[in-house]
Amino acid sequence: MSLLIKNGTIVTATDQYVGDVFVDGEKITTLGTALTMPADRTIDASGKYVIPGGIDVHTHLDMPFGGTTSADDFESGTIAAAFGGTTTIVDFAIQYKGETLHHAYETWMQKAQGKAAIDYGFHMIITELSDQVEVEMDGMVREGVTSFKLFMAYPGVFMLDDASIFRAMLRTGRNGGTICMHAENGGVIDVLVKKALAEGKTAPKYHAVTRPARAEGEATHRAIALAEIADVPVYIVHLSAAEALEMVTDARDRGLPAYAETCPQYLFLSEDNYDEPGFEGSKYVMSPPLRARAAQDTLWRGLAFNDLQAIATDHCPFCMKEKHLGDGDFSKIPNGAPGVETRMSLVYDGGVRTGRISMNRFVELTSTSPAKIFGMFPRKGTIAPGSDADIVIFDPKKTTTLSAKTHHMKVDYNPYEGRQVTGVTETVLSRGKVIIEGGRFTGRAGAGAFLKRSARS
Ligand code: URP
Ligand code: ZN
Ligand code: ZN
C-alpha cells in the first residue's frame, strides 16, 4: 500500500516547507515538491501541517495504583492517544516488591499485546534492588527497555532509598540506559501528610499543601547530584516547580546530561483548581501537584530555552468513583489525571498560537526530542526518508472544545472541561496505515508493535 500526502506544510524540529510525502508500506520513502509517482491513495493536505506523530513518553495504562487501576487500558488509551495525534507511547512497567524485572516486563507485554493500536515501549519501574535485579537491568537494556524509573516519593510503595538509587544509577551508567526520576522528597511529604490529617485537614487541596515545591526542588537537586557521581544521564519526569527547573537549568549549564519533561497540566492548570467546589479538587490530585499560576510562565520559558526538553502527559486516569476512595482523607485519593488525548492541541493552542514556542519547537518537544532521549530516533520523531510513516495531518485553524462528553479516554471527567482550543489532529498514520480519519478510528486494536529502543552507544 502506498500513499501520497500532497501540498502540506511539512514541519520537523528543524525545517518547515510546503511539499509532498510519499509513503511506501510502513516507511516514508520520498520527500519533495510536486511529486508525481503513482500511489494507491492521495491525501490533499493543503493548508494543514504535516508533522511527525506525537510521542508521549509518560503514560500509565492499566496500572494498579492507589487501591484501584487506571481507567484506560492499552486499547482505549492508545486509541485516545491516536485521536489526539500521538502515535507512540512509552508506558511504565512496574516491578512490584519480591518480583523480577522479567515478570514485570512479561506482565506489561500481556497488557499491551493484542490491544495497543499504536507502537509502544516500556520504561521499567524498579521498587526493590538486589544483586539479581542489577543483573536483570542489563538484560532489560538488551530487550529494548532502556530506561528505568526510580521514585524518591511514595514511601512503602515505590520509594527507593538513596543507596539503592545510587546503585541503580551506577549500573545504568554502565549498561547504556537512562534514569527517569520521580523527584519529590517522600519522607518530608509523609510527615506533612500525617500532620495535616492529624489537624483534620482532609480535603483534596491538602494534597498540594503537603507536597511543597521545595520538596520537588530538593529531590531534583539530589537526583542530579547522585547521577553526576554515578556518571549517568538523568531525566526528571513530570517536572512542575520552578524550584526544580532551576536545578535542571544549573546542571545543564554545567554540561551535565540532565533532562526534564513537563506536562500540560502544569502549563495550563494551577493550585487554584483545588478550590473547586465539593470534591471537584480531587480531579487534580496528582504528584507532583499543580503549582502556583506563576510557575506556568517559568515552565514555558524553560521549554523555549531548552532547559526542558519534552512535554509528556503522565496520563494516569481515574474515574470520579475511584477518586472518592479519598473521601475524608486526601491521602487516599488515587494520584493521577487523564491527558494522553489532549496534549497536542493544548500545547499547539497555548504554545504556538500564543508565540511562546515556534512550530519547530512544538514538534521537537512533542516528538523529536523524546525520540532522541529514549532511543527511538530517527525511526520515530521526524519526517524523513527511512523513518516510520507515523504522520499527523494537523489543522491549525480548526477549533474544538475539550470535554468528557466527546473525548475517547475511558474516564468520566476532563481536567480541561469546556476549554476551547484551536489546532486539531485531522488524520493520523501509524506505520503507513491511516488510523484516524474524519473523526473516526480506522485502525485496529493490536496493530501497535513493541518498540525495542536503543541504548546509548
Ligand atoms: O500522580 C501521578 N503522577 N500518578 C502517576 C504515578 C507517577 O508518579 O507518575
Ligand atoms: Zn511519578
Ligand atoms: Zn507518572
Coordinates of N, CA, C and O and ligand atoms in Angstrom, one line a residue, residues 58 60 149 238 314, ligand 3:
H58 N 5.3 9.2 28.7 CA 5.0 9.1 30.1 C 3.5 8.7 30.2 O 2.6 9.6 30.3
H60 N 0.5 5.8 32.0 CA 0.3 4.7 32.9 C -1.0 4.0 32.5 O -2.1 4.4 33.0
K149 N 12.7 3.8 35.8 CA 12.1 4.9 36.6 C 12.3 4.6 38.1 O 12.0 3.5 38.5
H238 N 7.8 14.5 34.9 CA 6.7 15.4 35.3 C 7.2 16.6 36.2 O 6.7 16.7 37.4
D314 N 2.0 12.1 31.6 CA 1.7 11.4 32.9 C 0.3 10.9 32.9 O -0.4 11.0 34.0
Ligands
ZN3 ZN 3.8 9.0 36.0

